[in-house]
Short mmCIF file of C-alpha atoms in Angstrom, two decimals:
data_model
loop_
_atom_site.label_atom_id
_atom_site.label_comp_id
_atom_site.label_asym_id
_atom_site.label_seq_id
_atom_site.Cartn_x
_atom_site.Cartn_y
_atom_site.Cartn_z
CA UNK A 17 59.68 11.74 -61.92
CA UNK A 18 58.15 8.31 -60.79
CA UNK A 19 61.48 7.93 -58.01
CA UNK A 20 60.07 6.48 -54.93
CA UNK A 21 61.11 8.79 -51.89
CA UNK A 22 61.44 6.30 -49.19
CA UNK A 23 63.43 6.62 -45.54
CA UNK A 24 65.96 4.03 -44.57
CA UNK A 25 65.75 3.63 -40.51
CA UNK A 26 68.10 1.20 -38.31
CA UNK A 27 67.39 0.24 -34.78
CA UNK A 28 69.94 -1.03 -32.53
CA UNK A 29 69.75 -2.97 -29.40
CA UNK A 30 72.34 -2.59 -26.76
CA UNK A 31 70.00 -4.55 -23.78
CA UNK A 32 70.29 -8.35 -23.23
CA UNK A 33 67.22 -9.51 -24.35
CA UNK A 34 65.66 -9.48 -27.88
CA UNK A 35 63.29 -6.32 -28.15
CA UNK A 36 59.83 -5.63 -29.86
CA UNK A 37 60.62 -2.23 -30.73
CA UNK A 38 57.57 0.40 -31.37
CA UNK A 39 57.93 3.28 -33.33
CA UNK A 40 55.89 6.46 -34.59
CA UNK A 41 56.92 7.87 -37.90
CA UNK A 42 55.27 11.42 -38.81
CA UNK A 43 56.10 13.58 -41.85
CA UNK A 44 55.22 17.17 -42.02
CA UNK A 45 55.10 19.37 -44.92
CA UNK A 46 56.33 23.36 -45.06
CA UNK A 47 53.82 24.40 -43.97
CA UNK A 48 53.86 21.45 -40.45
CA UNK A 49 50.47 20.11 -42.20
CA UNK A 50 51.04 16.08 -41.59
CA UNK A 51 51.21 14.46 -44.59
CA UNK A 52 51.88 10.56 -43.22
CA UNK A 53 51.33 9.01 -39.93
CA UNK A 54 52.58 5.22 -39.96
CA UNK A 55 52.82 2.87 -36.51
CA UNK A 56 55.51 -0.07 -36.82
CA UNK A 57 57.27 -2.55 -34.79
CA UNK A 58 60.33 -4.49 -35.38
CA UNK A 59 61.82 -7.08 -33.49
CA UNK A 60 65.34 -6.76 -32.71
CA UNK A 61 68.01 -9.19 -31.10
CA UNK A 62 70.24 -8.22 -28.37
CA UNK A 63 73.44 -6.63 -29.69
CA UNK A 64 71.78 -6.85 -33.12
CA UNK A 65 71.03 -4.14 -35.99
CA UNK A 66 68.02 -3.94 -37.99
CA UNK A 67 67.65 -2.12 -40.85
CA UNK A 68 64.17 -0.91 -42.53
CA UNK A 69 62.99 0.57 -45.28
CA UNK A 70 59.65 2.93 -44.83
CA UNK A 71 57.82 3.91 -48.16
CA UNK A 72 56.95 7.57 -47.69
CA UNK A 73 54.48 7.83 -50.37
CA UNK A 74 55.47 11.54 -50.83
CA UNK A 75 55.27 12.39 -54.71
CA UNK A 76 55.30 16.32 -54.78
CA UNK A 77 58.68 18.52 -54.22
CA UNK A 78 59.24 20.66 -51.62
CA UNK A 79 60.83 20.83 -47.61
CA UNK A 80 59.43 18.08 -45.32
CA UNK A 81 60.66 17.36 -41.91
CA UNK A 82 60.17 13.42 -40.67
CA UNK A 83 60.12 12.80 -37.05
CA UNK A 84 60.80 9.13 -35.30
CA UNK A 85 59.81 8.32 -31.78
CA UNK A 86 61.15 5.28 -31.24
CA UNK A 87 60.34 3.28 -27.86
CA UNK A 88 57.90 3.86 -24.79
CA UNK A 89 57.70 5.86 -21.75
CA UNK A 90 60.54 7.28 -20.88
CA UNK A 91 63.17 5.14 -22.91
CA UNK A 92 61.56 6.48 -25.56
CA UNK A 93 63.80 8.52 -28.21
CA UNK A 94 62.78 11.54 -30.90
CA UNK A 95 64.68 11.69 -33.66
CA UNK A 96 64.02 14.48 -36.56
CA UNK A 97 65.64 14.29 -40.21
CA UNK A 98 65.00 16.97 -42.50
CA UNK A 99 64.31 16.41 -46.43
CA UNK A 100 64.26 17.83 -49.64
CA UNK A 101 62.18 16.45 -52.42
CA UNK A 102 63.66 17.49 -55.52
CA UNK A 103 64.29 17.10 -59.60
CA UNK A 104 67.72 15.54 -59.89
CA UNK A 105 69.58 18.50 -61.64
CA UNK A 106 72.40 16.55 -62.88
CA UNK A 107 69.83 14.01 -64.94
CA UNK A 108 67.61 16.64 -65.98
CA UNK A 109 70.22 18.64 -67.59
CA UNK A 110 72.98 16.46 -67.98
CA UNK A 111 75.60 18.00 -65.49
CA UNK A 112 75.30 21.03 -67.03
CA UNK A 113 76.48 23.72 -64.00
CA UNK A 114 74.03 25.96 -62.63
CA UNK A 115 74.05 29.28 -60.52
CA UNK A 116 73.70 28.05 -57.66
CA UNK A 117 76.02 28.01 -54.47
CA UNK A 118 76.09 26.73 -50.57
CA UNK A 119 77.93 28.83 -47.87
CA UNK A 120 80.60 26.35 -46.69
CA UNK A 121 81.83 23.19 -48.49
CA UNK A 122 79.85 20.03 -46.99
CA UNK A 123 81.94 17.60 -44.94
CA UNK A 124 81.15 14.41 -46.13
CA UNK A 125 80.99 13.20 -49.93
CA UNK A 126 77.86 12.06 -49.30
CA UNK A 127 76.50 15.55 -48.49
CA UNK A 128 78.89 17.31 -51.24
CA UNK A 129 77.39 14.34 -53.96
CA UNK A 130 73.74 15.49 -52.88
CA UNK A 131 74.50 19.16 -53.07
CA UNK A 132 75.89 18.22 -56.80
CA UNK A 133 72.58 16.33 -57.34
CA UNK A 134 70.16 18.94 -56.27
CA UNK A 135 72.03 21.47 -58.77
CA UNK A 136 74.97 23.47 -56.45
CA UNK A 137 77.92 24.48 -58.45
CA UNK A 138 79.60 26.66 -56.18
CA UNK A 139 80.88 26.48 -52.45
CA UNK A 140 81.90 29.64 -50.63
CA UNK A 141 84.35 27.94 -48.45
CA UNK A 142 85.92 28.98 -44.95
CA UNK A 143 88.75 26.21 -44.41
CA UNK A 144 91.28 29.06 -45.18
CA UNK A 145 90.76 31.30 -42.26
CA UNK A 146 93.98 32.94 -40.43
CA UNK A 147 93.00 30.78 -37.05
CA UNK A 148 92.47 27.36 -38.97
CA UNK A 149 95.97 27.67 -41.51
CA UNK A 150 98.68 29.72 -39.36
CA UNK A 151 97.75 28.63 -35.67
CA UNK A 152 101.40 29.72 -34.60
CA UNK A 153 103.36 32.39 -36.35
CA UNK A 154 105.59 31.33 -39.20
CA UNK A 155 103.83 27.65 -38.79
CA UNK A 156 101.32 26.91 -41.84
CA UNK A 157 98.75 23.82 -41.66
CA UNK A 158 96.70 23.33 -44.87
CA UNK A 159 95.87 19.82 -43.82
CA UNK A 160 92.03 20.55 -43.09
CA UNK A 161 91.73 22.76 -45.80
CA UNK A 162 93.02 20.92 -48.03
CA UNK A 163 90.94 18.34 -47.44
CA UNK A 164 87.90 20.08 -47.62
CA UNK A 165 88.52 21.73 -50.82
CA UNK A 166 89.70 18.72 -52.22
CA UNK A 167 86.38 16.94 -51.50
CA UNK A 168 84.49 19.85 -52.96
CA UNK A 169 86.64 20.01 -56.54
CA UNK A 170 86.30 16.05 -56.47
CA UNK A 171 82.99 16.29 -56.89
CA UNK A 172 83.08 18.98 -59.89
CA UNK A 173 82.07 22.38 -57.62
CA UNK A 174 83.81 25.37 -57.92
CA UNK A 175 85.19 26.86 -54.64
CA UNK A 176 85.29 30.45 -54.06
CA UNK A 177 87.33 30.54 -50.64
CA UNK A 178 87.09 33.20 -48.19
CA UNK A 179 90.02 34.84 -46.11
CA UNK A 180 87.17 35.69 -43.74
CA UNK A 181 88.80 37.21 -40.96
CA UNK A 182 91.37 40.19 -40.71
CA UNK A 183 93.30 38.21 -37.25
CA UNK A 184 93.91 34.98 -35.65
CA UNK A 185 94.23 34.90 -32.18
CA UNK A 186 98.03 35.61 -31.85
CA UNK A 187 98.13 38.61 -34.01
CA UNK A 188 94.70 40.16 -32.89
CA UNK A 189 94.44 43.83 -31.50
CA UNK A 190 91.72 42.49 -29.71
CA UNK A 191 91.39 44.12 -26.08
CA UNK A 192 91.93 41.37 -23.42
CA UNK A 193 88.06 41.34 -22.21
CA UNK A 194 87.46 40.72 -25.75
CA UNK A 195 89.00 36.54 -25.57
CA UNK A 196 86.54 34.14 -24.98
CA UNK A 197 84.18 36.51 -26.29
CA UNK A 198 81.61 35.09 -29.05
CA UNK A 199 79.39 37.15 -31.63
CA UNK A 200 77.12 35.14 -34.17
CA UNK A 201 79.12 31.90 -33.24
CA UNK A 202 82.48 33.18 -33.80
CA UNK A 203 85.50 34.58 -31.67
CA UNK A 204 85.32 37.85 -31.64
CA UNK A 205 89.13 38.83 -31.60
CA UNK A 206 88.99 37.20 -35.39
CA UNK A 207 87.43 40.41 -36.34
CA UNK A 208 89.40 43.03 -34.93
CA UNK A 209 92.58 44.17 -37.14
CA UNK A 210 95.87 42.59 -37.06
CA UNK A 211 98.87 44.02 -35.11
CA UNK A 212 100.94 43.94 -38.10
CA UNK A 213 99.81 44.44 -41.80
CA UNK A 214 103.00 42.18 -42.80
CA UNK A 215 101.41 39.10 -41.15
CA UNK A 216 98.17 39.37 -42.62
CA UNK A 217 99.84 40.42 -46.32
CA UNK A 218 101.87 37.06 -45.43
CA UNK A 219 99.04 34.79 -44.68
CA UNK A 220 97.37 35.72 -47.82
CA UNK A 221 100.71 35.09 -50.24
CA UNK A 222 101.15 31.71 -48.67
CA UNK A 223 97.93 30.65 -48.51
CA UNK A 224 97.17 31.40 -52.40
CA UNK A 225 100.51 30.52 -53.10
CA UNK A 226 99.52 26.74 -51.38
CA UNK A 227 96.35 25.82 -53.24
CA UNK A 228 97.68 27.60 -56.98
CA UNK A 229 95.84 27.13 -59.59
CA UNK A 230 93.27 24.83 -57.91
CA UNK A 231 91.22 28.06 -56.60
CA UNK A 232 91.15 31.01 -59.40
CA UNK A 233 88.07 32.59 -57.26
CA UNK A 234 89.35 34.46 -53.92
CA UNK A 235 87.39 36.84 -51.96
CA UNK A 236 88.83 39.03 -48.74
CA UNK A 237 86.89 38.88 -45.44
CA UNK A 238 83.36 38.50 -44.73
CA UNK A 239 80.92 40.99 -43.59
CA UNK A 240 83.63 43.47 -42.63
CA UNK A 241 81.53 46.26 -41.16
CA UNK A 242 79.06 43.77 -39.20
CA UNK A 243 79.09 44.54 -35.35
CA UNK A 244 80.90 42.04 -33.53
CA UNK A 245 82.55 44.54 -30.70
CA UNK A 246 82.26 44.52 -27.54
CA UNK A 247 80.50 48.11 -27.17
CA UNK A 248 78.17 46.88 -30.00
CA UNK A 249 80.25 49.00 -32.57
CA UNK A 250 82.04 47.88 -35.81
CA UNK A 251 85.55 46.73 -35.27
CA UNK A 252 86.71 47.57 -38.92
CA UNK A 253 86.65 51.11 -40.30
CA UNK A 254 86.25 51.69 -43.63
CA UNK A 255 90.18 52.84 -43.56
CA UNK A 256 90.76 50.16 -42.51
CA UNK A 257 89.25 47.31 -44.56
CA UNK A 258 90.88 49.21 -47.41
CA UNK A 259 94.32 48.61 -46.16
CA UNK A 260 93.65 44.81 -45.53
CA UNK A 261 92.28 45.03 -48.91
CA UNK A 262 95.40 46.89 -50.59
CA UNK A 263 97.79 44.37 -48.26
CA UNK A 264 96.06 40.98 -49.52
CA UNK A 265 95.89 42.05 -53.43
#
């Protein structure tokens, strides 16, 4: 739509003297084809920060990877930035909601604003997971979840909250050897059934009551039959899953 695609680069000199800093910028498209390569130099005084805007000349929408090599030899630093050039959805469609969403709300206003501009209307958020909101039995803390969810809502994005795991550290039936083990980046003790279904029921009740009308869409458990167990088996049976659903609803 005629808008320029520029990269803004900041160079910081933490040394004692003025430095002439070489910068090599390379941009590749989705197919790893180099579409721009440029060598730049900037003089940066001691303890100073210099900002520069680098025109990329990109005109086609799509995914790009920008690579910056700053400095020389052993002192060089490499920074990689993934870039998406898109049409501004909100300006094209007048703020009309889309069908698109993302898994997890972004952790900053800038990223949420960019997501909204890209046409994201929904987030499936995990900040209400049991471990996060009830770190000790009976002690609820919604501070982080409030911040994440309020940020998403403030940008006009709908939230589908995922009560993602059936257990937390103090409630899990996981065997001792499972503590400290991870599966797909998650502590696997969270994937085992709770010792007391009433604890799970109270967690669901208190969480939904806390957010009230802010959140109208809730999901109970993420990938309940994924094989997270120590023996490579699912940690929940179908019967246990239905029991959790009954307790939650």
